[in-house]
Amino acid sequence: GAVVSQHPSRVICKSGTSVKIECRSLDFQATTMFWYRQFPKQSLMLMATSNEGSKATYEQGVEKDKFLINHASLTLSTLTVTSAHPEDSSFYICSASAAGQKETQYFGPGTRLLVL
Amino acid sequence: SQQGEEDPQALSIQEGENATMNCSYKTSINNLQWYRQNSGRGLVHLILIRSNEREKHSGRLRVTLDTSKKSSSLLITASRAADTASYFCATEWDYKLSFGAGTTVTVRA
């Protein structure tokens, strides 16, 4: 149980285009989802927290207009990187937690984004 | 924000040996969690220790927590080649996780 999937697993795009990454909880309802980014050989940095049906809360230094997060249902959250630039190339990982179990996050397999 | 620091950054051991890594943090926590990440993959949750606990075991894993020193340790006993991965500690506060820099463990066959 508690499986989280991400799609796509890797994506290459041209500079200036937008990329959407999906995060799905497959066997539980995720009241809260989190988005992280991870640079090579570094730790995960929390970008934003989203609760189903409400606006995402962004961490300091994360541009909300550049990283659009939508959490429209209890099983799906999307991260859209708008007008992507090479410096946005990174590993993006989502996680999800269920109601009543908010201290436990279940992580997706990650999406590797390469912006050319 | 990242608040955990892990030590060592990298560790290479022989199969069968024990691996110990440490994590220090700076602020208040509800619990501390350890995760494993294989190269280029997502995170696998290993163990959670609450702020009022001092030690916890799960299979070959042993975690300690010293809140007075704001530190934790993860011990993997009788290591296997499959334990080769990066290990991260993460502190939880207000349902948010802050990750340490990670320890890369290589287990030689």
Coordinates of N, CA and C in Angstrom, one line a residue:
Chain A
G1 N 0.8 -1.2 0.0 CA 0.0 0.0 0.0 C 0.8 1.3 0.0
A2 N 0.2 2.4 0.0 CA 0.8 3.7 0.0 C 1.8 3.9 -1.1
V3 N 1.3 3.8 -2.3 CA 2.2 4.0 -3.5 C 1.9 5.3 -4.1
V4 N 3.0 6.0 -4.5 CA 2.9 7.3 -5.1 C 3.6 7.2 -6.5
S5 N 3.0 7.6 -7.5 CA 3.6 7.6 -8.8 C 3.8 9.0 -9.4
Q6 N 4.8 9.1 -10.3 CA 5.0 10.4 -10.9 C 5.1 10.1 -12.4
H7 N 4.7 11.1 -13.2 CA 4.8 11.0 -14.6 C 5.0 12.4 -15.2
P8 N 6.0 12.5 -16.1 CA 6.8 11.4 -16.6 C 8.0 11.1 -15.7
S9 N 8.7 10.1 -15.9 CA 9.9 9.8 -15.1 C 11.1 10.7 -15.5
R10 N 11.1 11.0 -16.8 CA 12.1 12.0 -17.3 C 11.6 12.7 -18.5
V11 N 12.0 14.0 -18.6 CA 11.6 14.8 -19.7 C 12.7 15.8 -20.1
I12 N 12.8 15.9 -21.4 CA 13.7 16.9 -21.9 C 12.9 17.9 -22.7
C13 N 13.2 19.2 -22.4 CA 12.4 20.2 -23.1 C 13.3 21.4 -23.5
K14 N 12.8 22.2 -24.4 CA 13.6 23.3 -24.9 C 13.3 24.5 -23.9
S15 N 14.3 25.3 -23.8 CA 14.2 26.5 -23.0 C 13.0 27.4 -23.4
G16 N 12.3 27.8 -22.5 CA 11.1 28.7 -22.8 C 9.8 28.0 -22.8
T17 N 9.9 26.7 -22.8 CA 8.6 25.9 -22.8 C 8.2 25.6 -21.4
S18 N 7.0 25.1 -21.3 CA 6.5 24.7 -19.9 C 6.3 23.2 -19.9
V19 N 6.6 22.7 -18.7 CA 6.5 21.2 -18.5 C 5.7 20.9 -17.3
K20 N 4.8 19.9 -17.4 CA 3.9 19.6 -16.4 C 4.3 18.2 -15.8
I21 N 4.4 18.1 -14.5 CA 4.7 16.8 -13.9 C 3.6 16.4 -13.0
E22 N 3.1 15.2 -13.1 CA 2.0 14.7 -12.3 C 2.5 13.8 -11.2
C23 N 1.8 13.9 -10.1 CA 2.0 13.1 -8.9 C 0.7 12.5 -8.5
R24 N 0.7 11.2 -8.4 CA -0.6 10.5 -8.0 C -0.4 9.6 -6.9
S25 N -1.3 9.6 -5.9 CA -1.4 8.6 -4.9 C -2.3 7.5 -5.4
L26 N -1.8 6.3 -5.5 CA -2.5 5.2 -6.2 C -3.5 4.5 -5.3
D27 N -3.2 4.4 -4.0 CA -4.1 3.5 -3.2 C -4.5 4.2 -1.9
F28 N -4.4 5.5 -1.9 CA -4.9 6.2 -0.7 C -5.2 7.7 -1.1
Q29 N -5.9 8.3 -0.2 CA -6.3 9.7 -0.5 C -5.3 10.6 0.1
A30 N -4.7 11.4 -0.7 CA -3.6 12.3 -0.2 C -4.2 13.7 0.1
T31 N -4.4 14.0 1.3 CA -4.9 15.3 1.7 C -3.8 16.4 1.5
T32 N -2.6 16.0 1.7 CA -1.4 16.9 1.5 C -0.4 16.3 0.6
M33 N 0.1 17.1 -0.3 CA 1.2 16.7 -1.2 C 2.3 17.7 -1.1
F34 N 3.5 17.2 -1.3 CA 4.7 18.1 -1.2 C 5.5 17.9 -2.5
W35 N 6.2 19.0 -2.8 CA 7.1 19.0 -4.0 C 8.5 19.4 -3.6
Y36 N 9.4 18.6 -4.0 CA 10.8 18.8 -3.6 C 11.6 18.9 -4.9
R37 N 12.8 19.5 -4.9 CA 13.7 19.4 -5.9 C 15.1 19.0 -5.4
Q38 N 15.8 18.3 -6.2 CA 17.1 17.7 -5.7 C 18.1 17.9 -6.8
F39 N 19.2 18.6 -6.5 CA 20.3 18.8 -7.4 C 21.2 17.6 -7.3
P40 N 22.0 17.3 -8.3 CA 22.9 16.1 -8.2 C 23.8 16.1 -6.9
K41 N 23.8 15.0 -6.3 CA 24.6 14.7 -5.1 C 24.2 15.7 -4.0
Q42 N 23.0 16.2 -4.0 CA 22.6 17.1 -2.9 C 21.3 16.6 -2.3
S43 N 20.9 17.3 -1.3 CA 19.7 16.9 -0.5 C 18.4 17.3 -1.2
L44 N 17.3 16.9 -0.6 CA 16.0 17.4 -1.1 C 15.7 18.7 -0.5
M45 N 15.2 19.6 -1.3 CA 14.8 20.9 -0.8 C 13.3 21.0 -1.0
L46 N 12.5 21.3 0.0 CA 11.1 21.4 -0.1 C 10.8 22.7 -0.9
M47 N 9.9 22.6 -1.9 CA 9.5 23.7 -2.7 C 8.2 24.3 -2.2
A48 N 7.2 23.4 -2.0 CA 5.9 23.8 -1.7 C 5.1 22.7 -1.1
T49 N 4.1 23.1 -0.4 CA 3.1 22.1 0.2 C 1.7 22.5 -0.3
S50 N 1.0 21.4 -0.8 CA -0.3 21.7 -1.3 C -1.3 20.8 -0.6
N51 N -2.4 21.4 -0.2 CA -3.5 20.7 0.4 C -4.7 20.7 -0.6
E52 N -5.4 19.6 -0.7 CA -6.4 19.4 -1.7 C -7.4 20.5 -1.6
G53 N -7.6 21.1 -2.8 CA -8.7 22.1 -2.9 C -8.2 23.5 -2.5
S54 N -7.0 23.7 -2.0 CA -6.6 25.0 -1.6 C -5.2 25.4 -2.3
K55 N -4.9 26.6 -2.2 CA -3.6 27.1 -2.9 C -2.4 26.5 -2.2
A56 N -1.4 26.3 -2.9 CA -0.2 25.8 -2.4 C 0.6 26.8 -1.6
T57 N 1.3 26.3 -0.6 CA 2.2 27.2 0.2 C 3.6 27.0 -0.2
Y58 N 4.2 28.1 -0.6 CA 5.6 27.9 -1.2 C 6.6 28.3 -0.1
E59 N 7.8 27.6 -0.2 CA 8.9 27.9 0.7 C 9.6 29.2 0.2
Q60 N 10.2 29.8 1.1 CA 10.9 31.0 0.8 C 11.9 30.8 -0.3
G61 N 11.9 31.8 -1.3 CA 12.8 31.7 -2.4 C 12.3 30.9 -3.6
V62 N 11.1 30.3 -3.5 CA 10.5 29.5 -4.6 C 9.5 30.4 -5.3
E63 N 9.7 30.6 -6.6 CA 8.8 31.5 -7.3 C 7.5 30.8 -7.6
K64 N 6.4 31.3 -7.1 CA 5.1 30.6 -7.3 C 4.6 30.8 -8.7
D65 N 5.0 31.8 -9.4 CA 4.5 32.0 -10.7 C 5.3 31.2 -11.7
K66 N 6.5 30.7 -11.3 CA 7.3 29.8 -12.1 C 6.9 28.4 -11.9
F67 N 6.7 28.0 -10.7 CA 6.3 26.6 -10.3 C 4.9 26.6 -9.9
L68 N 4.0 26.3 -10.9 CA 2.6 26.3 -10.6 C 2.2 24.9 -10.1
I69 N 1.5 24.9 -8.9 CA 1.1 23.7 -8.3 C -0.4 23.7 -8.2
N70 N -1.0 22.6 -8.6 CA -2.4 22.3 -8.6 C -2.7 21.0 -7.9
H71 N -3.6 21.1 -6.9 CA -4.0 19.8 -6.2 C -5.5 19.7 -6.2
A72 N -6.0 19.4 -7.4 CA -7.4 19.5 -7.6 C -8.2 18.3 -7.0
S73 N -7.5 17.2 -6.8 CA -8.2 16.0 -6.2 C -7.4 15.4 -5.2
L74 N -8.0 14.4 -4.5 CA -7.3 13.8 -3.4 C -6.3 12.8 -3.8
T75 N -6.1 12.6 -5.1 CA -5.1 11.6 -5.6 C -4.2 12.2 -6.7
L76 N -4.3 13.5 -7.0 CA -3.5 14.1 -8.0 C -3.1 15.5 -7.7
S77 N -1.8 15.7 -7.8 CA -1.2 17.0 -7.8 C -0.3 17.2 -9.0
T78 N -0.3 18.4 -9.5 CA 0.6 18.7 -10.7 C 1.5 19.8 -10.4
L79 N 2.7 19.7 -10.9 CA 3.7 20.8 -10.8 C 4.0 21.2 -12.3
T80 N 3.8 22.5 -12.6 CA 4.1 23.0 -13.9 C 5.3 23.9 -13.8
V81 N 6.3 23.6 -14.5 CA 7.5 24.5 -14.6 C 7.3 25.4 -15.8
T82 N 7.0 26.7 -15.6 CA 6.7 27.6 -16.7 C 7.9 28.2 -17.2
S83 N 8.0 28.4 -18.5 CA 9.1 29.1 -19.2 C 10.4 28.5 -18.6
A84 N 10.6 27.3 -18.8 CA 11.7 26.6 -18.2 C 13.0 27.1 -18.8
H85 N 14.0 27.1 -17.9 CA 15.4 27.5 -18.3 C 16.3 26.4 -17.9
P86 N 17.5 26.4 -18.4 CA 18.5 25.3 -18.1 C 18.7 25.2 -16.6
E87 N 18.7 26.3 -15.9 CA 18.9 26.2 -14.4 C 17.8 25.5 -13.7
D88 N 16.7 25.3 -14.4 CA 15.5 24.5 -13.8 C 15.8 23.0 -13.9
S89 N 16.8 22.6 -14.6 CA 17.1 21.2 -14.7 C 17.4 20.6 -13.4
S90 N 16.7 19.6 -13.0 CA 16.8 19.0 -11.7 C 16.0 17.8 -11.6
F91 N 16.0 17.2 -10.4 CA 15.2 16.0 -10.1 C 14.1 16.5 -9.2
Y92 N 12.9 16.3 -9.7 CA 11.7 16.8 -8.9 C 11.0 15.6 -8.3
I93 N 10.8 15.6 -7.0 CA 10.2 14.5 -6.3 C 9.0 15.0 -5.5
C94 N 7.9 14.2 -5.6 CA 6.7 14.6 -4.9 C 6.5 13.6 -3.7
S95 N 5.8 14.0 -2.8 CA 5.4 13.0 -1.7 C 4.0 13.3 -1.3
A96 N 3.4 12.4 -0.6 CA 2.0 12.6 -0.2 C 1.7 12.0 1.1
S97 N 0.8 12.6 1.9 CA 0.5 12.1 3.2 C -1.0 12.0 3.2
A98 N -1.5 11.1 4.1 CA -3.0 10.9 4.2 C -3.5 11.6 5.4
A99 N -4.8 11.8 5.4 CA -5.5 12.4 6.6 C -5.2 11.5 7.8
G100 N -4.9 12.1 8.9 CA -4.7 11.3 10.1 C -3.3 10.7 10.2
Q101 N -2.5 10.8 9.1 CA -1.2 10.2 9.1 C -0.2 11.2 8.6
K102 N -0.4 12.5 9.0 CA 0.4 13.6 8.3 C 1.8 13.5 8.6
E103 N 2.3 12.8 9.6 CA 3.7 12.7 9.9 C 4.4 11.8 8.9
T104 N 3.7 11.0 8.2 CA 4.4 10.1 7.3 C 4.1 10.5 5.8
Q105 N 5.2 10.7 5.1 CA 5.1 11.0 3.7 C 5.6 9.9 2.8
Y106 N 4.8 9.6 1.8 CA 5.2 8.5 0.9 C 5.7 9.2 -0.4
F107 N 6.9 8.8 -0.8 CA 7.5 9.5 -1.9 C 7.3 8.9 -3.3
G108 N 7.2 9.7 -4.3 CA 7.2 9.2 -5.7 C 8.6 8.9 -6.1
P109 N 8.7 8.3 -7.3 CA 10.0 7.9 -7.8 C 10.8 9.0 -8.4
G110 N 10.2 10.2 -8.6 CA 10.9 11.3 -9.1 C 10.8 11.5 -10.6
T111 N 11.0 12.8 -11.0 CA 11.0 13.1 -12.4 C 12.3 13.9 -12.7
R112 N 13.0 13.4 -13.7 CA 14.3 14.1 -14.0 C 14.0 15.1 -15.2
L113 N 14.2 16.4 -15.0 CA 13.9 17.4 -16.0 C 15.2 17.9 -16.5
L114 N 15.4 17.9 -17.8 CA 16.5 18.5 -18.5 C 16.0 19.6 -19.4
V115 N 16.4 20.8 -19.2 CA 16.0 21.9 -20.1 C 17.2 22.3 -20.9
L116 N 17.0 22.2 -22.2 CA 18.2 22.5 -23.2 C 18.2 23.9 -23.6
Chain B
S1 N 13.5 24.2 4.7 CA 14.9 24.5 4.5 C 15.7 23.4 5.1
Q2 N 16.9 23.2 4.5 CA 17.7 22.1 5.0 C 18.3 22.4 6.3
Q3 N 18.1 21.6 7.3 CA 18.8 21.9 8.6 C 19.6 20.7 9.1
G4 N 19.5 19.6 8.5 CA 20.3 18.5 9.0 C 21.7 18.4 8.4
E5 N 22.6 18.0 9.1 CA 24.0 17.8 8.6 C 24.3 16.3 8.9
E6 N 24.8 15.7 7.9 CA 25.1 14.2 8.1 C 26.6 14.0 8.0
D7 N 27.0 13.0 8.8 CA 28.4 12.7 8.9 C 28.5 11.2 9.0
P8 N 29.4 10.5 8.2 CA 30.2 11.2 7.2 C 29.5 11.4 5.9
Q9 N 30.1 12.1 4.9 CA 29.4 12.3 3.6 C 29.4 11.1 2.8
A10 N 30.5 10.3 3.0 CA 30.6 9.0 2.3 C 31.2 7.9 3.1
L11 N 30.8 6.7 2.9 CA 31.2 5.6 3.7 C 31.4 4.4 2.8
S12 N 32.5 3.7 2.9 CA 32.7 2.5 2.1 C 33.1 1.4 3.1
I13 N 32.3 0.3 3.0 CA 32.6 -0.8 4.0 C 32.5 -2.1 3.2
Q14 N 33.0 -3.1 3.9 CA 33.0 -4.5 3.4 C 31.6 -5.1 3.7
E15 N 31.1 -6.0 2.9 CA 29.9 -6.7 3.1 C 30.0 -7.4 4.5
G16 N 29.0 -7.4 5.3 CA 29.0 -8.0 6.6 C 29.4 -7.0 7.7
E17 N 30.1 -6.0 7.4 CA 30.4 -5.0 8.4 C 29.2 -4.1 8.7
N18 N 29.3 -3.4 9.8 CA 28.3 -2.4 10.2 C 28.6 -1.1 9.7
A19 N 27.5 -0.3 9.4 CA 27.7 1.0 8.9 C 27.0 2.0 9.9
T20 N 27.7 3.0 10.3 CA 27.1 4.0 11.2 C 27.2 5.4 10.6
M21 N 26.1 6.1 10.6 CA 26.1 7.5 10.1 C 25.3 8.3 11.1
N22 N 25.7 9.6 11.2 CA 25.2 10.5 12.2 C 24.5 11.7 11.5
C23 N 23.5 12.2 12.2 CA 22.8 13.4 11.7 C 22.6 14.4 12.8
S24 N 22.9 15.6 12.6 CA 22.7 16.7 13.5 C 21.7 17.7 13.0
Y25 N 20.9 18.3 13.9 CA 19.9 19.3 13.4 C 19.9 20.5 14.3
K26 N 19.2 21.5 14.0 CA 19.3 22.8 14.7 C 18.0 23.2 15.4
T27 N 16.9 22.8 14.9 CA 15.6 23.4 15.5 C 14.8 22.3 16.2
S28 N 13.6 22.7 16.6 CA 12.7 21.7 17.3 C 12.2 20.7 16.3
I29 N 11.9 19.5 16.8 CA 11.4 18.4 16.0 C 10.3 17.7 16.7
N30 N 9.3 17.2 15.9 CA 8.4 16.2 16.4 C 8.9 14.8 16.3
N31 N 9.6 14.5 15.2 CA 10.2 13.2 15.0 C 11.3 13.4 14.0
L32 N 12.1 12.3 13.9 CA 13.2 12.3 13.0 C 13.1 11.0 12.2
Q33 N 13.3 11.1 10.9 CA 13.1 10.0 10.0 C 14.3 9.7 9.2
W34 N 14.5 8.5 8.8 CA 15.6 8.1 8.0 C 15.1 7.5 6.7
Y35 N 15.7 7.9 5.6 CA 15.3 7.5 4.3 C 16.5 6.9 3.5
R36 N 16.2 6.1 2.6 CA 17.2 5.6 1.7 C 16.9 6.0 0.2
Q37 N 17.9 6.3 -0.5 CA 17.7 6.7 -1.9 C 18.7 5.9 -2.8
N38 N 18.2 5.1 -3.7 CA 19.1 4.5 -4.6 C 19.4 5.5 -5.8
S39 N 20.5 5.4 -6.4 CA 20.9 6.4 -7.4 C 19.8 6.7 -8.4
G40 N 19.4 8.0 -8.5 CA 18.4 8.4 -9.4 C 17.0 8.0 -9.2
R41 N 16.7 7.5 -8.0 CA 15.4 7.0 -7.7 C 14.7 7.9 -6.5
G42 N 13.5 7.5 -6.2 CA 12.8 8.2 -5.1 C 13.3 7.7 -3.8
L43 N 12.7 8.2 -2.7 CA 13.1 7.9 -1.4 C 12.2 6.7 -0.8
V44 N 12.9 5.9 0.0 CA 12.3 4.8 0.7 C 12.4 5.1 2.2
H45 N 11.2 5.1 2.8 CA 11.2 5.4 4.3 C 11.7 4.2 5.0
L46 N 12.7 4.4 5.9 CA 13.3 3.4 6.7 C 12.7 3.3 8.1
I47 N 12.7 4.4 8.8 CA 12.4 4.3 10.2 C 12.1 5.7 10.7
L48 N 11.2 5.8 11.7 CA 10.8 7.1 12.3 C 11.0 6.9 13.8
I49 N 11.6 7.9 14.4 CA 11.8 7.9 15.8 C 11.2 9.3 16.3
R50 N 10.4 9.2 17.3 CA 9.7 10.4 17.9 C 10.6 11.1 18.8
S51 N 10.3 12.3 19.1 CA 11.2 13.2 19.9 C 11.2 12.7 21.4
N52 N 10.3 11.9 21.8 CA 10.3 11.3 23.2 C 10.9 9.9 23.2
E53 N 11.4 9.5 22.1 CA 12.0 8.1 22.1 C 13.5 8.3 22.0
R54 N 14.3 7.3 22.5 CA 15.7 7.4 22.5 C 16.4 6.4 21.5
E55 N 15.7 5.3 21.3 CA 16.2 4.2 20.5 C 15.1 3.5 19.8
K56 N 15.4 3.0 18.6 CA 14.4 2.2 17.9 C 15.1 1.3 17.0
H57 N 14.5 0.1 16.8 CA 15.0 -1.0 16.0 C 14.0 -1.3 14.9
S58 N 14.6 -1.7 13.7 CA 13.7 -2.3 12.7 C 14.6 -3.2 11.9
G59 N 14.5 -4.5 12.1 CA 15.3 -5.4 11.3 C 16.8 -5.2 11.6
R60 N 17.6 -4.9 10.6 CA 19.0 -4.6 10.8 C 19.3 -3.2 11.1
L61 N 18.3 -2.4 11.2 CA 18.5 -1.0 11.5 C 18.3 -0.6 13.0
R62 N 19.2 0.2 13.4 CA 19.0 0.7 14.8 C 19.2 2.3 14.8
V63 N 18.3 3.0 15.3 CA 18.3 4.4 15.3 C 18.3 4.9 16.7
T64 N 19.2 5.9 17.0 CA 19.2 6.6 18.3 C 18.8 8.0 18.1
L65 N 18.3 8.6 19.1 CA 18.0 10.1 19.1 C 18.4 10.7 20.4
D66 N 19.1 11.7 20.3 CA 19.5 12.5 21.5 C 19.1 13.9 21.3
T67 N 17.9 14.3 21.9 CA 17.4 15.6 21.6 C 18.2 16.7 22.4
S68 N 18.9 16.3 23.4 CA 19.7 17.3 24.1 C 20.9 17.7 23.3
K69 N 21.4 16.8 22.5 CA 22.5 17.1 21.6 C 22.0 17.4 20.2
K70 N 20.7 17.3 19.9 CA 20.1 17.5 18.6 C 20.9 16.6 17.6
S71 N 20.9 15.3 17.9 CA 21.6 14.4 17.0 C 20.9 13.1 17.0
S72 N 21.2 12.4 15.9 CA 20.6 11.0 15.7 C 21.7 10.2 15.0
S73 N 21.6 8.9 15.2 CA 22.5 8.0 14.4 C 21.7 6.8 13.9
L74 N 22.2 6.4 12.7 CA 21.6 5.2 12.1 C 22.7 4.2 11.9
L75 N 22.4 3.0 12.5 CA 23.3 1.9 12.4 C 22.7 0.8 11.5
I76 N 23.4 0.4 10.5 CA 23.0 -0.8 9.7 C 23.9 -1.9 10.0
T77 N 23.4 -3.0 10.5 CA 24.2 -4.1 10.9 C 24.3 -5.1 9.8
A78 N 25.4 -5.9 9.8 CA 25.6 -7.0 8.8 C 25.3 -6.5 7.4
S79 N 25.9 -5.5 6.9 CA 25.6 -4.8 5.7 C 25.7 -5.8 4.5
R80 N 24.9 -5.5 3.5 CA 24.8 -6.3 2.2 C 25.1 -5.4 1.1
A81 N 25.4 -5.9 -0.1 CA 25.6 -5.1 -1.3 C 24.4 -4.3 -1.6
A82 N 23.2 -4.8 -1.3 CA 22.0 -4.1 -1.6 C 21.8 -2.9 -0.8
D83 N 22.5 -2.8 0.3 CA 22.4 -1.6 1.1 C 23.1 -0.4 0.5
T84 N 23.9 -0.6 -0.6 CA 24.5 0.5 -1.2 C 23.5 1.5 -1.7
A85 N 23.6 2.8 -1.2 CA 22.6 3.8 -1.4 C 23.0 5.1 -0.7
S86 N 22.3 6.1 -0.9 CA 22.4 7.3 -0.1 C 21.4 7.3 1.0
Y87 N 21.8 7.7 2.2 CA 20.9 7.7 3.3 C 20.7 9.1 3.8
F88 N 19.5 9.5 4.0 CA 19.1 10.9 4.5 C 18.4 10.8 5.8
C89 N 18.7 11.8 6.7 CA 17.8 12.0 7.8 C 16.9 13.2 7.5
A90 N 15.8 13.2 8.1 CA 14.8 14.3 7.9 C 14.1 14.5 9.2
T91 N 14.1 15.8 9.6 CA 13.4 16.2 10.8 C 12.0 16.7 10.4
E92 N 11.1 16.4 11.2 CA 9.7 16.8 10.9 C 9.2 17.8 12.0
W93 N 8.7 18.8 11.5 CA 8.1 19.9 12.3 C 6.9 20.5 11.6
D94 N 5.8 20.6 12.2 CA 4.6 21.1 11.5 C 4.3 20.4 10.2
Y95 N 4.5 19.0 10.2 CA 4.3 18.1 9.1 C 5.2 18.4 7.9
K96 N 6.2 19.2 8.1 CA 7.1 19.4 7.0 C 8.5 18.7 7.3
L97 N 9.1 18.2 6.3 CA 10.4 17.5 6.4 C 11.5 18.4 6.0
S98 N 12.6 18.4 6.8 CA 13.8 19.1 6.4 C 14.9 18.0 6.3
F99 N 15.5 17.9 5.2 CA 16.4 16.8 4.9 C 17.9 17.2 5.2
G100 N 18.7 16.3 5.7 CA 20.1 16.5 5.8 C 20.7 16.3 4.4
A101 N 22.0 16.5 4.4 CA 22.8 16.4 3.2 C 23.0 15.0 2.7
G102 N 22.9 14.0 3.5 CA 23.0 12.6 3.1 C 24.3 12.0 3.3
T103 N 24.3 10.7 3.5 CA 25.6 9.9 3.5 C 25.5 8.9 2.4
T104 N 26.5 8.8 1.6 CA 26.5 7.8 0.5 C 27.3 6.6 1.0
V105 N 26.6 5.5 1.1 CA 27.2 4.2 1.6 C 27.4 3.3 0.4
T106 N 28.7 2.8 0.4 CA 29.0 1.8 -0.6 C 29.4 0.5 0.1
V107 N 28.7 -0.6 -0.2 CA 29.1 -1.8 0.4 C 29.8 -2.7 -0.6
R108 N 31.0 -3.1 -0.3 CA 31.8 -3.8 -1.2 C 31.6 -5.3 -1.0
A109 N 31.4 -6.0 -2.1 CA 31.2 -7.5 -1.9 C 32.5 -8.2 -1.6

